[in-house]
PDB file of C-alpha atoms and ligand atoms in Angstrom:
ATOM      1  CA  UNK A   1      79.273  66.039 101.891  1.00  0.00           C
ATOM      2  CA  UNK A   2      80.827  65.162  98.566  1.00  0.00           C
ATOM      3  CA  UNK A   3      82.075  68.668  97.897  1.00  0.00           C
ATOM      4  CA  UNK A   4      84.572  68.944 100.786  1.00  0.00           C
ATOM      5  CA  UNK A   5      85.936  65.512  99.894  1.00  0.00           C
ATOM      6  CA  UNK A   6      86.379  66.480  96.257  1.00  0.00           C
ATOM      7  CA  UNK A   7      87.906  69.789  97.364  1.00  0.00           C
ATOM      8  CA  UNK A   8      90.461  67.986  99.546  1.00  0.00           C
ATOM      9  CA  UNK A   9      91.297  65.621  96.694  1.00  0.00           C
ATOM     10  CA  UNK A  10      91.737  68.545  94.312  1.00  0.00           C
ATOM     11  CA  UNK A  11      94.124  70.174  96.818  1.00  0.00           C
ATOM     12  CA  UNK A  12      96.254  67.014  96.796  1.00  0.00           C
ATOM     13  CA  UNK A  13      96.407  66.918  93.018  1.00  0.00           C
ATOM     14  CA  UNK A  14      96.735  70.684  92.521  1.00  0.00           C
ATOM     15  CA  UNK A  15      98.271  72.154  95.690  1.00  0.00           C
ATOM     16  CA  UNK A  16      96.683  75.588  96.279  1.00  0.00           C
ATOM     17  CA  UNK A  17      98.861  78.475  95.216  1.00  0.00           C
ATOM     18  CA  UNK A  18      98.586  82.214  94.629  1.00  0.00           C
ATOM     19  CA  UNK A  19      97.301  82.836  91.085  1.00  0.00           C
ATOM     20  CA  UNK A  20      99.637  85.824  90.702  1.00  0.00           C
ATOM     21  CA  UNK A  21     103.022  84.848  92.223  1.00  0.00           C
ATOM     22  CA  UNK A  22     102.595  81.086  92.531  1.00  0.00           C
ATOM     23  CA  UNK A  23     103.497  80.849  96.233  1.00  0.00           C
ATOM     24  CA  UNK A  24     101.893  78.027  98.243  1.00  0.00           C
ATOM     25  CA  UNK A  25      98.703  78.985 100.022  1.00  0.00           C
ATOM     26  CA  UNK A  26      96.184  77.350 102.330  1.00  0.00           C
ATOM     27  CA  UNK A  27      93.181  75.806 100.630  1.00  0.00           C
ATOM     28  CA  UNK A  28      90.638  78.403  99.523  1.00  0.00           C
ATOM     29  CA  UNK A  29      93.151  81.259  99.186  1.00  0.00           C
ATOM     30  CA  UNK A  30      93.563  82.265  95.551  1.00  0.00           C
ATOM     31  CA  UNK A  31      95.599  85.433  95.856  1.00  0.00           C
ATOM     32  CA  UNK A  32      98.234  85.770  98.596  1.00  0.00           C
ATOM     33  CA  UNK A  33      98.044  88.705 101.014  1.00  0.00           C
ATOM     34  CA  UNK A  34     101.230  90.250  99.566  1.00  0.00           C
ATOM     35  CA  UNK A  35      99.884  90.280  96.005  1.00  0.00           C
ATOM     36  CA  UNK A  36      96.476  91.522  97.145  1.00  0.00           C
ATOM     37  CA  UNK A  37      98.076  94.376  99.112  1.00  0.00           C
ATOM     38  CA  UNK A  38      99.880  95.547  95.964  1.00  0.00           C
ATOM     39  CA  UNK A  39      96.624  95.941  94.047  1.00  0.00           C
ATOM     40  CA  UNK A  40      95.587  99.569  94.355  1.00  0.00           C
ATOM     41  CA  UNK A  41      91.963 100.201  95.244  1.00  0.00           C
ATOM     42  CA  UNK A  42      90.161 103.247  93.855  1.00  0.00           C
ATOM     43  CA  UNK A  43      89.568 104.634  97.301  1.00  0.00           C
ATOM     44  CA  UNK A  44      90.954 108.128  96.730  1.00  0.00           C
ATOM     45  CA  UNK A  45      89.324 111.094  94.974  1.00  0.00           C
ATOM     46  CA  UNK A  46      87.621 110.014  91.748  1.00  0.00           C
ATOM     47  CA  UNK A  47      84.978 111.108  89.300  1.00  0.00           C
ATOM     48  CA  UNK A  48      81.522 110.438  90.788  1.00  0.00           C
ATOM     49  CA  UNK A  49      80.298 109.273  87.380  1.00  0.00           C
ATOM     50  CA  UNK A  50      83.058 107.239  85.724  1.00  0.00           C
ATOM     51  CA  UNK A  51      85.334 106.503  88.727  1.00  0.00           C
ATOM     52  CA  UNK A  52      88.368 108.010  86.986  1.00  0.00           C
ATOM     53  CA  UNK A  53      90.927 108.565  89.750  1.00  0.00           C
ATOM     54  CA  UNK A  54      92.115 112.104  90.153  1.00  0.00           C
ATOM     55  CA  UNK A  55      94.535 113.933  92.378  1.00  0.00           C
ATOM     56  CA  UNK A  56      92.628 116.799  93.891  1.00  0.00           C
ATOM     57  CA  UNK A  57      88.999 117.851  93.636  1.00  0.00           C
ATOM     58  CA  UNK A  58      87.007 116.492  90.717  1.00  0.00           C
ATOM     59  CA  UNK A  59      83.400 116.438  89.646  1.00  0.00           C
ATOM     60  CA  UNK A  60      81.474 115.743  86.468  1.00  0.00           C
ATOM     61  CA  UNK A  61      82.216 119.243  85.191  1.00  0.00           C
ATOM     62  CA  UNK A  62      85.966 118.800  85.371  1.00  0.00           C
ATOM     63  CA  UNK A  63      86.484 115.072  84.694  1.00  0.00           C
ATOM     64  CA  UNK A  64      88.311 114.846  81.337  1.00  0.00           C
ATOM     65  CA  UNK A  65      86.346 111.701  80.510  1.00  0.00           C
ATOM     66  CA  UNK A  66      82.819 112.960  81.310  1.00  0.00           C
ATOM     67  CA  UNK A  67      83.067 116.679  80.636  1.00  0.00           C
ATOM     68  CA  UNK A  68      80.649 117.758  77.942  1.00  0.00           C
ATOM     69  CA  UNK A  69      79.227 114.245  77.518  1.00  0.00           C
ATOM     70  CA  UNK A  70      75.571 113.355  77.759  1.00  0.00           C
ATOM     71  CA  UNK A  71      75.725 110.084  79.606  1.00  0.00           C
ATOM     72  CA  UNK A  72      72.888 107.623  79.969  1.00  0.00           C
ATOM     73  CA  UNK A  73      74.622 105.600  82.643  1.00  0.00           C
ATOM     74  CA  UNK A  74      73.850 107.070  86.048  1.00  0.00           C
ATOM     75  CA  UNK A  75      77.331 106.195  87.345  1.00  0.00           C
ATOM     76  CA  UNK A  76      79.846 103.344  87.444  1.00  0.00           C
ATOM     77  CA  UNK A  77      81.666 102.025  90.478  1.00  0.00           C
ATOM     78  CA  UNK A  78      85.082 100.490  89.739  1.00  0.00           C
ATOM     79  CA  UNK A  79      87.050  98.800  92.501  1.00  0.00           C
ATOM     80  CA  UNK A  80      90.725  98.606  91.526  1.00  0.00           C
ATOM     81  CA  UNK A  81      93.087 100.353  89.131  1.00  0.00           C
ATOM     82  CA  UNK A  82      93.694  98.421  85.906  1.00  0.00           C
ATOM     83  CA  UNK A  83      97.455  98.146  86.374  1.00  0.00           C
ATOM     84  CA  UNK A  84     100.046  95.568  87.466  1.00  0.00           C
ATOM     85  CA  UNK A  85      98.641  92.344  88.921  1.00  0.00           C
ATOM     86  CA  UNK A  86      95.008  93.408  88.426  1.00  0.00           C
ATOM     87  CA  UNK A  87      95.554  94.069  84.734  1.00  0.00           C
ATOM     88  CA  UNK A  88      97.471  90.802  84.274  1.00  0.00           C
ATOM     89  CA  UNK A  89      94.769  88.738  85.965  1.00  0.00           C
ATOM     90  CA  UNK A  90      92.006  90.363  83.917  1.00  0.00           C
ATOM     91  CA  UNK A  91      93.986  89.724  80.750  1.00  0.00           C
ATOM     92  CA  UNK A  92      94.484  86.046  81.617  1.00  0.00           C
ATOM     93  CA  UNK A  93      90.805  85.709  82.545  1.00  0.00           C
ATOM     94  CA  UNK A  94      89.577  87.302  79.359  1.00  0.00           C
ATOM     95  CA  UNK A  95      92.017  86.190  76.696  1.00  0.00           C
ATOM     96  CA  UNK A  96      93.723  83.233  78.399  1.00  0.00           C
ATOM     97  CA  UNK A  97      90.407  81.538  79.220  1.00  0.00           C
ATOM     98  CA  UNK A  98      91.390  81.095  82.880  1.00  0.00           C
ATOM     99  CA  UNK A  99      87.861  80.769  84.187  1.00  0.00           C
ATOM    100  CA  UNK A 100      89.050  80.059  87.725  1.00  0.00           C
ATOM    101  CA  UNK A 101      90.260  83.680  88.045  1.00  0.00           C
ATOM    102  CA  UNK A 102      86.614  84.731  88.374  1.00  0.00           C
ATOM    103  CA  UNK A 103      87.041  83.967  92.090  1.00  0.00           C
ATOM    104  CA  UNK A 104      89.667  86.668  92.660  1.00  0.00           C
ATOM    105  CA  UNK A 105      88.159  89.190  90.241  1.00  0.00           C
ATOM    106  CA  UNK A 106      84.632  88.459  91.483  1.00  0.00           C
ATOM    107  CA  UNK A 107      85.648  89.007  95.094  1.00  0.00           C
ATOM    108  CA  UNK A 108      87.065  92.396  94.156  1.00  0.00           C
ATOM    109  CA  UNK A 109      83.877  93.227  92.316  1.00  0.00           C
ATOM    110  CA  UNK A 110      81.833  92.431  95.436  1.00  0.00           C
ATOM    111  CA  UNK A 111      83.749  95.282  97.127  1.00  0.00           C
ATOM    112  CA  UNK A 112      81.868  97.683  94.821  1.00  0.00           C
ATOM    113  CA  UNK A 113      78.913  97.323  97.181  1.00  0.00           C
ATOM    114  CA  UNK A 114      80.917  99.071  99.913  1.00  0.00           C
ATOM    115  CA  UNK A 115      80.125 102.243  97.941  1.00  0.00           C
ATOM    116  CA  UNK A 116      77.271 103.975  99.813  1.00  0.00           C
ATOM    117  CA  UNK A 117      75.648 104.863  96.467  1.00  0.00           C
ATOM    118  CA  UNK A 118      74.861 101.174  96.025  1.00  0.00           C
ATOM    119  CA  UNK A 119      73.245 100.820  99.449  1.00  0.00           C
ATOM    120  CA  UNK A 120      69.840 100.577  97.734  1.00  0.00           C
ATOM    121  CA  UNK A 121      71.015  98.074  95.110  1.00  0.00           C
ATOM    122  CA  UNK A 122      69.384  95.048  96.750  1.00  0.00           C
ATOM    123  CA  UNK A 123      66.508  95.175  94.265  1.00  0.00           C
ATOM    124  CA  UNK A 124      68.678  95.848  91.216  1.00  0.00           C
ATOM    125  CA  UNK A 125      69.139  93.124  88.637  1.00  0.00           C
ATOM    126  CA  UNK A 126      72.627  92.370  87.352  1.00  0.00           C
ATOM    127  CA  UNK A 127      73.122  92.609  83.592  1.00  0.00           C
ATOM    128  CA  UNK A 128      76.411  91.288  82.173  1.00  0.00           C
ATOM    129  CA  UNK A 129      77.575  93.072  79.021  1.00  0.00           C
ATOM    130  CA  UNK A 130      76.706  90.539  76.292  1.00  0.00           C
ATOM    131  CA  UNK A 131      79.331  89.140  73.969  1.00  0.00           C
ATOM    132  CA  UNK A 132      78.689  88.581  70.293  1.00  0.00           C
ATOM    133  CA  UNK A 133      78.358  84.809  69.572  1.00  0.00           C
ATOM    134  CA  UNK A 134      81.504  84.882  67.408  1.00  0.00           C
ATOM    135  CA  UNK A 135      83.510  86.438  70.249  1.00  0.00           C
ATOM    136  CA  UNK A 136      81.967  84.004  72.711  1.00  0.00           C
ATOM    137  CA  UNK A 137      83.188  81.038  70.657  1.00  0.00           C
ATOM    138  CA  UNK A 138      86.667  82.496  70.670  1.00  0.00           C
ATOM    139  CA  UNK A 139      86.754  83.251  74.411  1.00  0.00           C
ATOM    140  CA  UNK A 140      84.773  80.153  75.489  1.00  0.00           C
ATOM    141  CA  UNK A 141      82.873  82.105  78.170  1.00  0.00           C
ATOM    142  CA  UNK A 142      81.546  85.595  78.698  1.00  0.00           C
ATOM    143  CA  UNK A 143      83.759  87.133  81.359  1.00  0.00           C
ATOM    144  CA  UNK A 144      81.091  89.648  82.398  1.00  0.00           C
ATOM    145  CA  UNK A 145      78.569  86.851  82.888  1.00  0.00           C
ATOM    146  CA  UNK A 146      81.017  84.802  84.988  1.00  0.00           C
ATOM    147  CA  UNK A 147      81.617  87.860  87.194  1.00  0.00           C
ATOM    148  CA  UNK A 148      77.897  88.670  87.450  1.00  0.00           C
ATOM    149  CA  UNK A 149      77.146  85.075  88.538  1.00  0.00           C
ATOM    150  CA  UNK A 150      79.852  85.254  91.194  1.00  0.00           C
ATOM    151  CA  UNK A 151      78.562  88.553  92.579  1.00  0.00           C
ATOM    152  CA  UNK A 152      74.923  87.411  92.406  1.00  0.00           C
ATOM    153  CA  UNK A 153      75.626  84.398  94.608  1.00  0.00           C
ATOM    154  CA  UNK A 154      77.413  86.487  97.204  1.00  0.00           C
ATOM    155  CA  UNK A 155      74.949  89.366  97.261  1.00  0.00           C
ATOM    156  CA  UNK A 156      71.697  87.457  96.728  1.00  0.00           C
ATOM    157  CA  UNK A 157      70.990  89.310  93.487  1.00  0.00           C
ATOM    158  CA  UNK A 158      69.455  88.143  90.221  1.00  0.00           C
ATOM    159  CA  UNK A 159      71.267  87.989  86.912  1.00  0.00           C
ATOM    160  CA  UNK A 160      69.121  88.783  83.874  1.00  0.00           C
ATOM    161  CA  UNK A 161      69.968  89.320  80.238  1.00  0.00           C
ATOM    162  CA  UNK A 162      67.609  91.768  78.512  1.00  0.00           C
ATOM    163  CA  UNK A 163      70.311  92.728  75.981  1.00  0.00           C
ATOM    164  CA  UNK A 164      71.700  91.060  72.930  1.00  0.00           C
ATOM    165  CA  UNK A 165      74.632  91.915  70.733  1.00  0.00           C
ATOM    166  CA  UNK A 166      73.101  92.779  67.409  1.00  0.00           C
ATOM    167  CA  UNK A 167      76.347  92.960  65.483  1.00  0.00           C
ATOM    168  CA  UNK A 168      80.006  92.295  66.188  1.00  0.00           C
ATOM    169  CA  UNK A 169      82.274  95.214  67.021  1.00  0.00           C
ATOM    170  CA  UNK A 170      86.012  95.424  66.631  1.00  0.00           C
ATOM    171  CA  UNK A 171      88.294  95.664  69.661  1.00  0.00           C
ATOM    172  CA  UNK A 172      88.332  99.325  70.552  1.00  0.00           C
ATOM    173  CA  UNK A 173      91.306  99.534  72.857  1.00  0.00           C
ATOM    174  CA  UNK A 174      93.047 102.125  70.695  1.00  0.00           C
ATOM    175  CA  UNK A 175      89.970 104.105  69.664  1.00  0.00           C
ATOM    176  CA  UNK A 176      89.143 107.576  70.866  1.00  0.00           C
ATOM    177  CA  UNK A 177      85.654 108.292  72.112  1.00  0.00           C
ATOM    178  CA  UNK A 178      84.192 109.285  68.755  1.00  0.00           C
ATOM    179  CA  UNK A 179      85.551 106.132  67.093  1.00  0.00           C
ATOM    180  CA  UNK A 180      84.176 104.052  69.965  1.00  0.00           C
ATOM    181  CA  UNK A 181      80.710 105.543  69.633  1.00  0.00           C
ATOM    182  CA  UNK A 182      80.722 104.857  65.887  1.00  0.00           C
ATOM    183  CA  UNK A 183      81.922 101.305  66.499  1.00  0.00           C
ATOM    184  CA  UNK A 184      79.184 100.737  69.093  1.00  0.00           C
ATOM    185  CA  UNK A 185      76.323 102.224  67.116  1.00  0.00           C
ATOM    186  CA  UNK A 186      73.478  99.678  67.049  1.00  0.00           C
ATOM    187  CA  UNK A 187      75.781  97.095  68.628  1.00  0.00           C
ATOM    188  CA  UNK A 188      73.220  96.260  71.323  1.00  0.00           C
ATOM    189  CA  UNK A 189      69.479  95.748  71.220  1.00  0.00           C
ATOM    190  CA  UNK A 190      66.783  94.577  73.588  1.00  0.00           C
ATOM    191  CA  UNK A 191      65.983  90.890  73.443  1.00  0.00           C
ATOM    192  CA  UNK A 192      62.551  89.876  72.348  1.00  0.00           C
ATOM    193  CA  UNK A 193      60.327  89.748  75.464  1.00  0.00           C
ATOM    194  CA  UNK A 194      62.958  91.442  77.657  1.00  0.00           C
ATOM    195  CA  UNK A 195      61.363  92.779  80.845  1.00  0.00           C
ATOM    196  CA  UNK A 196      62.897  96.165  81.283  1.00  0.00           C
ATOM    197  CA  UNK A 197      60.179  98.677  82.093  1.00  0.00           C
ATOM    198  CA  UNK A 198      60.499 100.198  85.579  1.00  0.00           C
ATOM    199  CA  UNK A 199      63.342  97.874  86.581  1.00  0.00           C
ATOM    200  CA  UNK A 200      66.655  98.995  88.064  1.00  0.00           C
ATOM    201  CA  UNK A 201      69.754  97.472  86.534  1.00  0.00           C
ATOM    202  CA  UNK A 202      73.385  97.137  87.451  1.00  0.00           C
ATOM    203  CA  UNK A 203      75.538  96.487  84.409  1.00  0.00           C
ATOM    204  CA  UNK A 204      78.546  94.265  85.051  1.00  0.00           C
ATOM    205  CA  UNK A 205      81.864  94.321  83.191  1.00  0.00           C
ATOM    206  CA  UNK A 206      85.501  93.589  83.895  1.00  0.00           C
ATOM    207  CA  UNK A 207      87.092  96.931  82.978  1.00  0.00           C
ATOM    208  CA  UNK A 208      85.794 100.437  82.408  1.00  0.00           C
ATOM    209  CA  UNK A 209      88.010 102.391  80.044  1.00  0.00           C
ATOM    210  CA  UNK A 210      85.986 105.289  78.628  1.00  0.00           C
ATOM    211  CA  UNK A 211      82.651 103.794  79.653  1.00  0.00           C
ATOM    212  CA  UNK A 212      81.224 103.974  76.125  1.00  0.00           C
ATOM    213  CA  UNK A 213      80.225 100.285  75.983  1.00  0.00           C
ATOM    214  CA  UNK A 214      78.418 100.502  79.330  1.00  0.00           C
ATOM    215  CA  UNK A 215      76.823 103.786  78.290  1.00  0.00           C
ATOM    216  CA  UNK A 216      75.517 102.265  75.071  1.00  0.00           C
ATOM    217  CA  UNK A 217      73.997  99.365  77.048  1.00  0.00           C
ATOM    218  CA  UNK A 218      72.447 101.906  79.429  1.00  0.00           C
ATOM    219  CA  UNK A 219      70.981 103.856  76.527  1.00  0.00           C
ATOM    220  CA  UNK A 220      69.208 100.762  75.174  1.00  0.00           C
ATOM    221  CA  UNK A 221      67.857  99.793  78.609  1.00  0.00           C
ATOM    222  CA  UNK A 222      66.591 103.310  79.339  1.00  0.00           C
ATOM    223  CA  UNK A 223      64.946 103.495  75.929  1.00  0.00           C
ATOM    224  CA  UNK A 224      63.144 100.301  76.897  1.00  0.00           C
ATOM    225  CA  UNK A 225      61.766 102.033  79.992  1.00  0.00           C
ATOM    226  CA  UNK A 226      64.297 101.043  82.683  1.00  0.00           C
ATOM    227  CA  UNK A 227      64.036 103.111  85.847  1.00  0.00           C
ATOM    228  CA  UNK A 228      67.771 103.367  86.469  1.00  0.00           C
ATOM    229  CA  UNK A 229      70.993 101.950  85.048  1.00  0.00           C
ATOM    230  CA  UNK A 230      74.223 101.939  87.017  1.00  0.00           C
ATOM    231  CA  UNK A 231      77.323  99.821  86.559  1.00  0.00           C
ATOM    232  CA  UNK A 232      79.962  97.957  88.519  1.00  0.00           C
ATOM    233  CA  UNK A 233      83.326  96.952  87.098  1.00  0.00           C
ATOM    234  CA  UNK A 234      86.330  95.238  88.616  1.00  0.00           C
ATOM    235  CA  UNK A 235      88.823  97.777  87.302  1.00  0.00           C
ATOM    236  CA  UNK A 236      89.171 101.275  85.934  1.00  0.00           C
ATOM    237  CA  UNK A 237      91.533 101.571  82.981  1.00  0.00           C
TER     238      UNK A 237
HETATM  239 ZN1   ZN B 301     101.025  86.109  95.470  1.00  0.00          ZN
HETATM  240 ZN1   ZN B 302      84.192 110.983  84.795  1.00  0.00          ZN
END
């Protein structure tokens, strides 16, 4: 009863508007239809493992990202391309501490479950990629955790955290794969008492670039006896 009243009051104080272009919107709409339509979904041909979009036929043997790699992650489903509005919103969410953007990004992430390969994911547990405590202090919240919570509520899934960040890593935006792997070495470990054996996990992150962070998380979970590790991300860089 209180919630709708508070919601209506909030609308009076902060009139609802599109988070991308600022146009006025009805209550409960966070991204206007025009802005949403401009965000490109990854619904064309893409790598079945890392979701890298590709013009023409592609498979794990020809994907420039996966070719020749031994991956632990079974596959990752990304929903939108990390460009334009999507990239801006993710940037504001992650570095601008705009927690409220989890609504828009989380709703996109829910679309990952339209992928038939996740039809059996109802028993999977969501695992947000953990942030190192120092990074968490700087960002105020863990963006992967905020997204996992949003998806969990909408899909009736559980969020668990069997992983911990065992040492800080440097931002690896400009690293190649080898540098990323070196940077990530021993970056994650299983938490004491983590229940991993025979469980299926869905890792959650905002963006997949090369997939090396998710793959390192998958490696640790599989070493702990996990049955399967897949991933969902909002965007594909
Ligand atoms: Zn808009
Ligand atoms: Zn690939």
